[in-house]
Coordinates of C-alpha atoms in Angstrom, one line a residue:
Chain A
M1 CA 0.0 0.0 0.0
A2 CA 1.3 3.5 -0.8
V3 CA 2.4 5.5 2.1
K4 CA -0.2 8.2 1.6
E5 CA -3.0 5.7 1.3
F6 CA -1.8 3.9 4.4
A7 CA -1.8 7.2 6.3
Q8 CA -5.3 8.1 5.1
Q9 CA -6.8 4.7 5.8
S10 CA -5.2 4.3 9.2
L11 CA -6.3 7.8 10.3
S12 CA -9.8 7.1 9.2
E13 CA -9.7 3.8 11.1
I14 CA -8.8 5.6 14.3
T15 CA -11.3 8.4 13.8
N16 CA -14.2 6.0 13.1
N17 CA -13.4 3.4 15.7
H18 CA -16.2 3.4 18.2
K19 CA -15.7 -0.1 19.4
D20 CA -12.5 0.2 21.5
G21 CA -11.8 2.2 24.6
A22 CA -9.2 5.0 24.6
S23 CA -6.4 2.9 26.1
Q24 CA -6.7 0.2 23.5
L25 CA -7.0 2.7 20.7
A26 CA -3.9 4.5 22.0
R27 CA -1.9 1.2 21.7
R28 CA -3.3 0.7 18.3
C29 CA -2.0 4.1 17.3
L30 CA 1.5 3.2 18.5
Q31 CA 1.3 0.0 16.4
L32 CA 0.3 2.1 13.4
V33 CA 3.4 4.3 13.8
A34 CA 5.6 1.2 13.5
E35 CA 3.7 0.1 10.5
Y36 CA 3.9 3.5 8.9
G37 CA 7.7 3.4 9.3
Q38 CA 7.7 0.1 7.5
A39 CA 5.5 1.5 4.7
I40 CA 7.8 4.4 4.1
E41 CA 10.8 2.1 3.9
T42 CA 9.1 -0.3 1.6
T43 CA 7.6 2.0 -0.9
Q44 CA 9.8 5.1 -1.1
P45 CA 13.1 5.0 0.8
P46 CA 13.9 8.6 1.6
T47 CA 16.8 10.2 3.5
M48 CA 16.8 9.8 7.3
E49 CA 15.7 13.4 7.8
V50 CA 12.8 13.0 5.5
F51 CA 11.8 9.7 7.2
R52 CA 11.8 11.2 10.6
A53 CA 9.9 14.3 9.4
Q54 CA 7.3 12.1 7.7
L55 CA 7.0 9.9 10.8
F56 CA 6.5 12.9 13.1
I57 CA 3.9 14.5 10.8
Y58 CA 2.0 11.2 10.9
I59 CA 2.3 11.0 14.7
K60 CA 0.9 14.6 15.0
K61 CA -2.0 13.6 12.8
L62 CA -2.8 10.6 15.0
Q63 CA -2.5 12.8 18.1
A64 CA -5.2 15.1 16.6
A65 CA -7.5 12.3 15.4
R66 CA -9.4 11.8 18.7
P67 CA -9.2 15.0 20.8
S68 CA -11.4 13.6 23.6
M69 CA -9.1 10.7 24.1
V70 CA -6.0 12.1 25.7
A71 CA -4.2 8.8 26.1
I72 CA -3.6 8.7 22.4
E73 CA -1.8 12.1 22.5
N74 CA 0.0 11.2 25.7
L75 CA 1.3 7.7 24.6
L76 CA 2.4 9.1 21.2
Q77 CA 4.1 12.0 23.0
R78 CA 5.9 9.4 25.2
L79 CA 7.0 7.6 22.0
M80 CA 8.4 10.9 20.5
V81 CA 10.3 11.6 23.6
S82 CA 11.7 8.1 23.6
L83 CA 12.9 8.3 20.1
N84 CA 16.2 10.1 21.0
N85 CA 18.8 7.8 19.8
W86 CA 18.4 7.4 16.1
P87 CA 20.6 5.0 14.2
Q88 CA 22.1 6.2 10.9
D89 CA 20.7 3.6 8.7
L90 CA 17.1 3.8 7.5
A91 CA 16.4 0.0 7.9
E92 CA 17.7 0.2 11.4
A93 CA 15.7 3.3 12.1
V94 CA 12.5 1.5 11.1
D95 CA 13.4 -1.4 13.4
Y96 CA 14.3 1.2 16.1
V97 CA 10.8 2.8 15.9
G98 CA 9.2 -0.7 16.0
E99 CA 11.2 -1.6 19.2
Q100 CA 10.3 1.7 20.9
V101 CA 6.7 1.2 20.0
Q102 CA 6.7 -2.3 21.6
V103 CA 8.3 -1.0 24.7
I104 CA 5.6 1.7 25.2
I105 CA 2.8 -0.8 24.3
E106 CA 4.1 -3.1 26.9
E107 CA 4.4 -0.3 29.5
S108 CA 0.8 0.6 28.7
N109 CA -0.4 -3.0 29.0
H110 CA 1.5 -3.3 32.3
A111 CA -0.2 -0.1 33.5
V112 CA -3.6 -1.4 32.6
V113 CA -3.0 -4.7 34.6
E114 CA -1.5 -2.8 37.5
S115 CA -4.4 -0.3 37.6
A116 CA -6.8 -3.3 37.7
V117 CA -4.8 -4.9 40.5
Q118 CA -5.1 -1.7 42.5
M119 CA -8.8 -1.5 41.8
K120 CA -9.3 -5.1 43.0
A121 CA -8.3 -3.9 46.5
L122 CA -11.5 -1.8 46.6
I123 CA -13.9 -4.6 45.5
Q124 CA -15.5 -6.9 48.0
P125 CA -16.0 -10.6 47.0
G126 CA -19.5 -11.1 45.5
S127 CA -19.8 -7.4 44.5
V128 CA -22.1 -6.3 41.7
I129 CA -20.3 -3.8 39.5
L130 CA -22.2 -1.5 37.1
T131 CA -20.2 -0.2 34.2
H132 CA -21.0 2.0 31.2
S133 CA -19.4 1.8 27.7
I134 CA -16.4 -0.5 27.1
S135 CA -12.9 -0.2 28.5
S136 CA -10.0 -2.7 28.3
T137 CA -9.0 -1.6 31.8
I138 CA -12.4 -2.5 33.2
I139 CA -12.4 -5.8 31.5
E140 CA -9.0 -6.4 33.1
V141 CA -10.6 -5.5 36.5
F142 CA -13.2 -8.3 35.9
R143 CA -10.3 -10.7 35.0
Q144 CA -8.4 -9.8 38.2
C145 CA -11.6 -10.5 40.2
L146 CA -12.4 -13.8 38.5
H147 CA -12.2 -15.8 41.8
F148 CA -14.1 -13.0 43.7
S149 CA -17.6 -14.1 42.4
V150 CA -18.3 -10.6 41.1
K151 CA -21.3 -9.9 38.9
A152 CA -21.7 -7.3 36.2
I153 CA -24.4 -4.9 35.1
I154 CA -23.5 -3.4 31.7
T155 CA -25.2 -1.0 29.3
E156 CA -26.0 -1.1 25.6
S157 CA -24.0 2.2 25.2
R158 CA -25.9 3.7 22.3
P159 CA -25.3 4.5 19.6
G160 CA -22.1 2.4 19.1
N161 CA -23.5 -0.4 21.2
E162 CA -20.1 -1.2 22.8
G163 CA -22.1 -3.1 25.4
V164 CA -22.5 -6.0 22.9
M165 CA -18.7 -6.5 22.7
L166 CA -18.3 -6.1 26.4
A167 CA -21.0 -8.7 27.0
K168 CA -19.1 -11.1 24.8
Q169 CA -15.9 -10.6 26.7
L170 CA -17.6 -10.9 30.1
S171 CA -19.4 -14.1 28.9
D172 CA -16.0 -15.5 27.9
L173 CA -14.9 -14.9 31.5
E174 CA -18.2 -16.5 32.7
I175 CA -19.1 -13.4 34.7
P176 CA -22.9 -13.3 35.4
T177 CA -24.0 -10.2 33.6
Q178 CA -27.2 -8.2 33.3
Y179 CA -27.4 -6.2 30.0
I180 CA -29.6 -3.1 30.2
T181 CA -30.5 0.0 28.2
D182 CA -28.6 3.2 29.1
A183 CA -31.9 4.6 30.4
Q184 CA -32.1 1.8 33.0
M185 CA -28.9 2.9 34.8
G186 CA -31.0 4.7 37.4
L187 CA -32.9 1.6 38.2
F188 CA -30.0 -0.8 38.4
I189 CA -27.8 1.4 40.5
Q190 CA -29.9 0.1 43.4
Q191 CA -28.7 -3.4 42.7
C192 CA -25.0 -2.6 42.5
D193 CA -22.2 -2.2 45.0
I194 CA -19.8 -0.2 42.9
A195 CA -20.2 1.9 39.8
L196 CA -16.9 1.6 37.8
V197 CA -15.8 3.2 34.5
G198 CA -12.7 3.7 32.5
A199 CA -11.6 7.1 31.3
D200 CA -11.2 8.7 28.0
T201 CA -9.6 11.8 29.5
V202 CA -9.2 13.2 33.0
L203 CA -9.0 17.0 32.7
T204 CA -6.8 19.3 34.7
D205 CA -9.7 20.1 37.1
G206 CA -10.1 16.4 37.9
S207 CA -13.3 16.0 35.9
L208 CA -13.8 13.0 33.8
V209 CA -14.4 12.9 30.0
N210 CA -15.9 9.5 29.2
K211 CA -18.6 8.0 26.9
A212 CA -21.9 10.0 27.0
G213 CA -24.1 8.7 29.9
T214 CA -21.2 8.4 32.3
Y215 CA -22.3 11.6 34.0
L216 CA -25.8 10.3 34.4
L217 CA -24.4 7.1 36.0
A218 CA -22.3 9.2 38.4
L219 CA -25.4 11.3 39.4
A220 CA -27.4 8.1 40.1
A221 CA -24.5 6.6 42.1
A222 CA -24.2 9.7 44.2
D223 CA -28.0 9.8 44.8
H224 CA -27.9 6.2 46.0
H225 CA -24.6 6.5 48.0
V226 CA -23.0 4.0 45.7
P227 CA -19.2 4.6 45.2
F228 CA -18.2 5.7 41.7
Y229 CA -14.7 4.8 40.7
V230 CA -12.6 5.6 37.7
C231 CA -9.9 3.1 36.8
S232 CA -7.4 3.8 34.1
E233 CA -3.7 4.0 33.4
S234 CA -2.2 7.4 34.3
H235 CA -1.7 8.4 30.7
K236 CA -5.4 9.3 30.7
F237 CA -4.6 12.3 32.9
S238 CA -4.2 15.6 31.1
K239 CA -3.2 19.1 31.9
K240 CA -5.9 20.3 29.5
S241 CA -9.2 21.8 30.2
L242 CA -12.5 20.9 28.5
K243 CA -12.1 24.0 26.3
D244 CA -8.8 22.6 25.0
I245 CA -10.0 19.2 24.0
G246 CA -13.7 19.7 23.2
L247 CA -16.2 16.8 23.0
E248 CA -16.2 14.9 19.7
E249 CA -19.4 14.8 17.8
K250 CA -19.8 11.9 15.4
D251 CA -22.0 11.3 12.4
S252 CA -25.6 11.5 13.5
K253 CA -26.6 8.7 11.1
E254 CA -25.3 6.3 13.7
L255 CA -28.5 7.0 15.6
K256 CA -30.6 6.0 12.6
P257 CA -32.8 9.0 13.2
P258 CA -36.1 9.7 11.5
Q259 CA -35.4 11.9 8.4
L260 CA -37.8 14.8 9.1
T261 CA -38.0 18.5 8.4
S262 CA -36.9 20.5 11.5
V263 CA -35.5 17.5 13.3
R264 CA -31.7 17.3 13.7
A265 CA -30.1 14.3 15.3
R266 CA -27.1 14.9 17.6
N267 CA -24.3 12.5 18.4
I268 CA -21.9 13.9 21.0
Y269 CA -19.8 10.9 22.1
F270 CA -18.6 12.1 25.4
D271 CA -19.8 13.9 28.5
V272 CA -18.1 15.4 31.5
T273 CA -18.5 14.1 35.1
P274 CA -17.3 16.7 37.7
R275 CA -14.7 15.6 40.2
S276 CA -17.2 16.1 43.0
L277 CA -19.2 13.1 41.8
I278 CA -16.2 10.8 41.7
T279 CA -15.3 8.7 44.7
G280 CA -11.8 7.9 43.6
Y281 CA -9.4 7.6 40.7
V282 CA -7.4 4.4 40.5
T283 CA -4.3 4.1 38.3
E284 CA -1.2 1.9 38.2
N285 CA 0.3 4.4 40.7
G286 CA -2.4 3.7 43.4
I287 CA -5.7 5.0 44.7
D288 CA -6.6 8.7 44.8
L289 CA -9.7 9.1 46.8
V290 CA -11.6 12.2 46.0
K291 CA -14.3 11.8 48.7
Chain B
M1 CA -65.1 -11.4 15.8
A2 CA -66.1 -13.6 18.7
V3 CA -66.4 -11.9 22.1
K4 CA -63.6 -14.0 23.7
E5 CA -61.3 -13.4 20.7
F6 CA -62.0 -9.7 20.9
A7 CA -61.1 -9.6 24.6
Q8 CA -57.9 -11.6 24.1
Q9 CA -56.7 -9.5 21.2
S10 CA -57.6 -6.2 22.7
L11 CA -56.0 -7.0 26.1
S12 CA -52.9 -8.1 24.2
E13 CA -52.9 -4.8 22.2
I14 CA -52.9 -2.8 25.5
T15 CA -50.3 -4.9 27.2
N16 CA -47.9 -4.7 24.2
N17 CA -48.5 -1.1 23.2
H18 CA -45.2 0.7 23.9
K19 CA -45.8 3.5 21.4
D20 CA -48.5 5.5 23.3
G21 CA -48.3 7.4 26.6
A22 CA -50.5 6.3 29.5
S23 CA -53.2 9.0 28.9
Q24 CA -53.7 8.0 25.3
L25 CA -53.7 4.4 26.2
A26 CA -56.3 5.0 28.9
R27 CA -58.6 6.6 26.4
R28 CA -58.0 3.6 24.1
C29 CA -59.1 1.3 26.9
L30 CA -62.4 3.3 27.3
Q31 CA -63.0 2.9 23.6
L32 CA -62.4 -0.8 23.8
V33 CA -65.0 -1.1 26.5
A34 CA -67.6 0.4 24.2
E35 CA -66.5 -1.9 21.4
Y36 CA -66.6 -4.9 23.7
G37 CA -70.2 -4.1 24.6
Q38 CA -71.1 -4.0 20.9
A39 CA -69.3 -7.3 20.3
I40 CA -71.3 -9.0 23.1
E41 CA -74.6 -7.7 21.6
T42 CA -73.7 -8.7 18.1
T43 CA -72.5 -12.2 18.7
Q44 CA -74.3 -13.6 21.7
P45 CA -77.1 -11.5 23.2
P46 CA -77.3 -12.4 26.9
T47 CA -79.5 -11.2 29.7
M48 CA -78.8 -7.7 31.0
E49 CA -77.3 -9.2 34.2
V50 CA -74.9 -11.3 32.2
F51 CA -74.0 -8.4 29.9
R52 CA -73.1 -6.2 32.8
A53 CA -71.1 -8.9 34.5
Q54 CA -69.2 -9.7 31.3
L55 CA -68.5 -6.0 30.7
F56 CA -67.2 -5.4 34.3
I57 CA -65.0 -8.5 34.1
Y58 CA -63.5 -7.1 30.9
I59 CA -63.0 -3.7 32.5
K60 CA -61.2 -5.3 35.5
K61 CA -58.9 -7.2 33.1
L62 CA -58.1 -3.9 31.3
Q63 CA -57.4 -2.2 34.6
A64 CA -54.9 -4.9 35.5
A65 CA -53.2 -4.9 32.1
R66 CA -50.7 -2.1 32.7
P67 CA -50.1 -1.8 36.4
S68 CA -47.5 1.0 36.1
M69 CA -50.0 3.2 34.2
V70 CA -52.6 4.2 36.8
A71 CA -54.6 6.4 34.5
I72 CA -56.0 3.3 32.8
E73 CA -57.3 2.0 36.2
N74 CA -58.6 5.5 37.2
L75 CA -60.4 6.3 34.0
L76 CA -62.0 2.9 33.8
Q77 CA -63.0 3.3 37.5
R78 CA -64.5 6.6 36.6
L79 CA -66.5 4.8 33.8
M80 CA -67.8 2.1 36.2
V81 CA -69.0 4.7 38.7
S82 CA -70.7 6.7 35.9
L83 CA -72.6 3.5 34.8
N84 CA -75.3 4.0 37.4
N85 CA -78.4 4.4 35.3
W86 CA -78.8 1.3 33.2
P87 CA -81.6 1.1 30.7
Q88 CA -83.7 -2.2 30.7
D89 CA -83.1 -3.0 27.0
L90 CA -79.8 -4.6 25.9
A91 CA -79.4 -2.6 22.7
E92 CA -80.0 0.6 24.7
A93 CA -77.5 -0.6 27.3
V94 CA -74.8 -1.0 24.7
D95 CA -75.5 2.6 23.4
Y96 CA -75.5 3.8 27.0
V97 CA -72.0 2.4 27.6
G98 CA -70.9 4.0 24.4
E99 CA -72.3 7.3 25.4
Q100 CA -70.7 7.2 28.9
V101 CA -67.4 6.2 27.3
Q102 CA -67.5 9.2 25.0
V103 CA -68.3 11.5 27.9
I104 CA -65.2 10.3 29.8
I105 CA -62.9 10.3 26.7
E106 CA -64.0 13.9 26.1
E107 CA -63.4 14.8 29.8
S108 CA -59.9 13.3 29.5
N109 CA -59.1 15.1 26.3
H110 CA -60.3 18.3 27.9
A111 CA -58.1 17.7 30.9
V112 CA -55.1 17.1 28.7
V113 CA -55.7 20.4 26.8
E114 CA -56.3 22.2 30.1
S115 CA -53.2 20.8 31.7
A116 CA -51.2 22.0 28.7
V117 CA -52.7 25.4 28.9
Q118 CA -51.7 25.6 32.6
M119 CA -48.2 24.4 31.7
K120 CA -47.9 27.1 29.0
A121 CA -48.0 29.7 31.8
L122 CA -44.6 28.4 33.1
I123 CA -42.9 28.6 29.7
Q124 CA -41.1 31.7 28.5
P125 CA -41.3 32.4 24.7
G126 CA -38.2 31.0 22.9
S127 CA -37.7 28.3 25.6
V128 CA -35.8 25.1 24.8
I129 CA -37.8 22.1 26.3
L130 CA -36.1 18.8 26.9
T131 CA -38.5 15.8 27.2
H132 CA -38.1 12.1 27.5
S133 CA -40.4 9.3 26.0
I134 CA -43.7 10.3 24.4
S135 CA -46.8 11.8 26.0
S136 CA -49.9 13.1 24.3
T137 CA -50.0 15.8 27.0
I138 CA -46.5 17.0 26.3
I139 CA -47.3 17.1 22.5
E140 CA -50.3 19.2 23.5
V141 CA -48.0 21.6 25.4
F142 CA -46.0 22.1 22.3
R143 CA -49.2 22.7 20.3
Q144 CA -50.3 25.3 22.9
C145 CA -46.9 27.0 22.6
L146 CA -46.8 27.1 18.8
H147 CA -46.6 30.9 18.6
F148 CA -44.0 31.0 21.4
S149 CA -41.1 29.9 19.2
V150 CA -40.2 27.1 21.6
K151 CA -37.7 24.4 20.6
A152 CA -37.5 20.8 21.6
I153 CA -34.8 18.3 22.6
I154 CA -36.2 14.8 22.5
T155 CA -34.7 11.4 23.3
E156 CA -34.7 8.1 21.3
S157 CA -36.3 6.4 24.4
R158 CA -34.9 3.0 24.0
P159 CA -35.9 0.2 23.6
G160 CA -39.3 1.2 22.2
N161 CA -37.9 4.3 20.4
E162 CA -41.0 6.4 21.1
G163 CA -38.8 9.3 20.2
V164 CA -39.2 8.5 16.5
M165 CA -43.0 9.0 16.8
L166 CA -42.6 12.1 18.9
A167 CA -40.2 13.5 16.3
K168 CA -42.8 13.0 13.6
Q169 CA -45.5 14.8 15.6
L170 CA -43.2 17.7 16.4
S171 CA -42.0 17.9 12.8
D172 CA -45.7 18.2 11.8
L173 CA -45.9 21.1 14.2
E174 CA -42.7 22.6 12.7
I175 CA -41.0 22.7 16.1
P176 CA -37.2 22.9 15.7
T177 CA -36.1 19.6 17.4
Q178 CA -32.9 18.0 18.4
Y179 CA -33.0 14.2 18.6
I180 CA -30.5 12.6 21.0
T181 CA -29.7 9.3 22.5
D182 CA -31.0 8.8 26.1
A183 CA -27.4 8.8 27.3
Q184 CA -26.9 12.4 26.0
M185 CA -29.5 13.9 28.3
G186 CA -26.8 15.0 30.7
L187 CA -25.1 16.9 27.9
F188 CA -28.2 18.6 26.5
I189 CA -29.7 19.6 29.8
Q190 CA -27.2 22.4 29.6
Q191 CA -28.9 23.8 26.5
C192 CA -32.4 23.6 27.8
D193 CA -34.6 26.0 29.9
I194 CA -37.1 23.4 31.1
A195 CA -37.2 19.6 31.5
L196 CA -40.7 18.5 31.0
V197 CA -42.3 15.0 31.1
G198 CA -45.7 13.4 31.2
A199 CA -46.6 10.9 33.9
D200 CA -47.4 7.2 33.9
T201 CA -48.4 7.3 37.5
V202 CA -47.9 9.7 40.4
L203 CA -47.6 7.7 43.6
T204 CA -49.1 8.5 47.0
D205 CA -45.7 9.9 48.2
G206 CA -45.6 12.3 45.3
S207 CA -42.9 10.4 43.4
L208 CA -43.3 9.9 39.7
V209 CA -43.4 6.6 37.8
N210 CA -42.5 7.3 34.2
K211 CA -40.5 5.8 31.3
A212 CA -37.1 4.5 32.4
G213 CA -34.6 7.3 32.1
T214 CA -36.9 10.0 33.6
Y215 CA -35.1 9.7 36.9
L216 CA -31.7 10.3 35.2
L217 CA -33.1 13.4 33.5
A218 CA -34.5 14.7 36.8
L219 CA -31.1 14.2 38.4
A220 CA -29.3 16.1 35.6
A221 CA -31.9 18.9 35.7
A222 CA -31.4 19.3 39.5
D223 CA -27.6 19.3 39.1
H224 CA -27.9 22.1 36.5
H225 CA -30.7 24.0 38.3
V226 CA -33.0 23.5 35.4
P227 CA -36.7 23.2 36.5
F228 CA -38.2 19.8 36.0
Y229 CA -42.0 19.8 35.5
V230 CA -44.5 17.0 35.2
C231 CA -47.6 17.8 33.2
S232 CA -50.5 15.4 33.2
E233 CA -54.2 15.1 33.7
S234 CA -55.1 14.5 37.4
H235 CA -56.2 10.9 36.7
K236 CA -52.5 10.0 36.8
F237 CA -52.4 10.6 40.5
S238 CA -52.8 7.5 42.6
K239 CA -53.2 6.6 46.3
K240 CA -51.0 3.6 45.6
S241 CA -47.3 3.1 46.6
L242 CA -44.6 1.6 44.4
K243 CA -45.1 -1.7 46.2
D244 CA -48.7 -1.7 45.1
I245 CA -48.1 -1.1 41.4
G246 CA -44.6 -2.5 40.7
L247 CA -42.6 -1.6 37.7
E248 CA -43.5 -3.5 34.5
E249 CA -40.8 -5.6 32.9
K250 CA -41.2 -6.3 29.2
D251 CA -39.7 -8.9 26.9
S252 CA -36.0 -8.5 26.9
K253 CA -35.9 -9.3 23.2
E254 CA -36.9 -5.7 22.6
L255 CA -33.2 -4.8 23.4
K256 CA -32.0 -7.2 20.6
P257 CA -29.4 -8.3 23.2
P258 CA -26.4 -10.6 22.3
Q259 CA -27.4 -14.2 23.0
L260 CA -24.6 -15.3 25.3
T261 CA -24.1 -17.7 28.2
S262 CA -24.3 -15.9 31.5
V263 CA -25.7 -12.7 30.0
R264 CA -29.3 -11.8 30.8
A265 CA -30.9 -8.7 29.2
R266 CA -33.3 -6.7 31.4
N267 CA -36.1 -4.5 30.2
I268 CA -37.8 -2.6 33.1
Y269 CA -39.9 0.0 31.4
F270 CA -40.4 2.5 34.2
D271 CA -38.3 4.2 36.9
V272 CA -39.2 6.3 39.9
T273 CA -38.3 9.9 40.3
P274 CA -38.6 11.1 43.9
R275 CA -40.7 14.1 44.7
S276 CA -37.7 16.0 45.9
L277 CA -36.3 16.2 42.3
I278 CA -39.6 17.5 40.9
T279 CA -40.1 21.3 40.6
G280 CA -43.8 21.1 40.1
Y281 CA -46.8 19.0 39.0
V282 CA -49.1 20.7 36.5
T283 CA -52.6 19.3 35.9
E284 CA -55.9 20.6 34.6
N285 CA -56.5 21.8 38.2
G286 CA -53.5 24.1 38.2
I287 CA -49.9 24.2 39.2
D288 CA -48.6 22.4 42.3
L289 CA -45.0 23.7 43.0
V290 CA -43.0 21.2 45.0
K291 CA -39.9 23.3 45.3

């Protein structure tokens, strides 16, 4: 595949991926950088300077592809900083990029597992956990709690229906799971012991950007005195404000709305949960209790 | 159609109707009582005593068909009380039932319009109104506000997608409308001036039984200091508690859930919004401000 075509297709893949959580998508972006390096080498061997410039331009484009998911920007930033010891030879440089990518992917995977291990300390055996949307970190929490007899309540997560994929993964883990509409979160909060979500981005004021509906879950949890935890690798934390990142709006066709005069469908993918509604943040570095 | 078949089909129609609000469905039940009377007369003319007994048994079954929608029980009760002056002749009795049914349907329609007129007094011109699920009363509010330049934000209302039908009706009224997923209510509450819903039932403690998700909307409204009004005819008010009526659970297939071991889909149709989250109840009798 030509380099330009690879860049276009891969950027489109990241922009339109509504099935994976931010952490998984960030690791996919790292992988794409390695593949992009290979594509340059294979199809149009340039000078080292041109190679690095092309690679960094591509990284910048990936960083801008999902503004509401700061882990993508942060992990790619981490990669750029780590690329500080370039070999002279182009083939070696391509391998070097691949190696650094693997190091950071492994670091990220390790952070996900470690975050889940930290989270496990807050979960009583037999607990019922209500989660919204899909998150590789939250699936890892369920994996860590396999011998804890925990149960899950999960949401459809319209319009992308990430809940279907999450249901499959929890079924593979044999976790007893109730699958509900997003609108039923206020009913089922009464059955659960912990509300638990991953993060797309944690803003500088400690508020959480996550799949739309997360804020409603946090409100219901607070109203029922159910703890509401956020579990994610620390790369989800940002020094940015909501104004800096904005909330992505996707194609409204995803809602399959009625086509009518004067009716406009809206599809904002993320909402913001204020820090005051969050019981605690749990990362690979430990537990940060807010209240 | 045989009487028994008519009864079965019509009861099934009421039980499985997820497209209409409680008020509309209650009027449909009244209409069915009149039609049931005609069906008895046409197919198996009994004695007056048997006719009345059959009719009242059918009414009792209709009253039990949708326990979370108290207007059905209340309007049919109103009908039974009004049937206190029976003619001797069977044909006349059938007409008599039909006439009483029409009187109460007209009373109910009048109450809906009058409730909407009362509600209009609380709406500023140009207001943006966020509503959830479908309600003939709320559509009437929009009709009353046609020259007020109001705008609507409406929800899909999974799993029945009543929002599609509401969108059509608002489009016919040429009301500028934004159509959102239920999960986006917490985002769009920031754009609206009033949150406004109909009622399935108002319980004796002043809490509201309405389509699942209403409670989440009320929480978001309270968190953003947006007034949350309930507009309905007074027949929605009940002396019952939640324990008395329960919350109907419908077929989980409506969610089109993934068929997986250990995953069970749930489809509870209604939730309960406590009185403390409600700014005011508006009926044909006036405005009752809670806070």
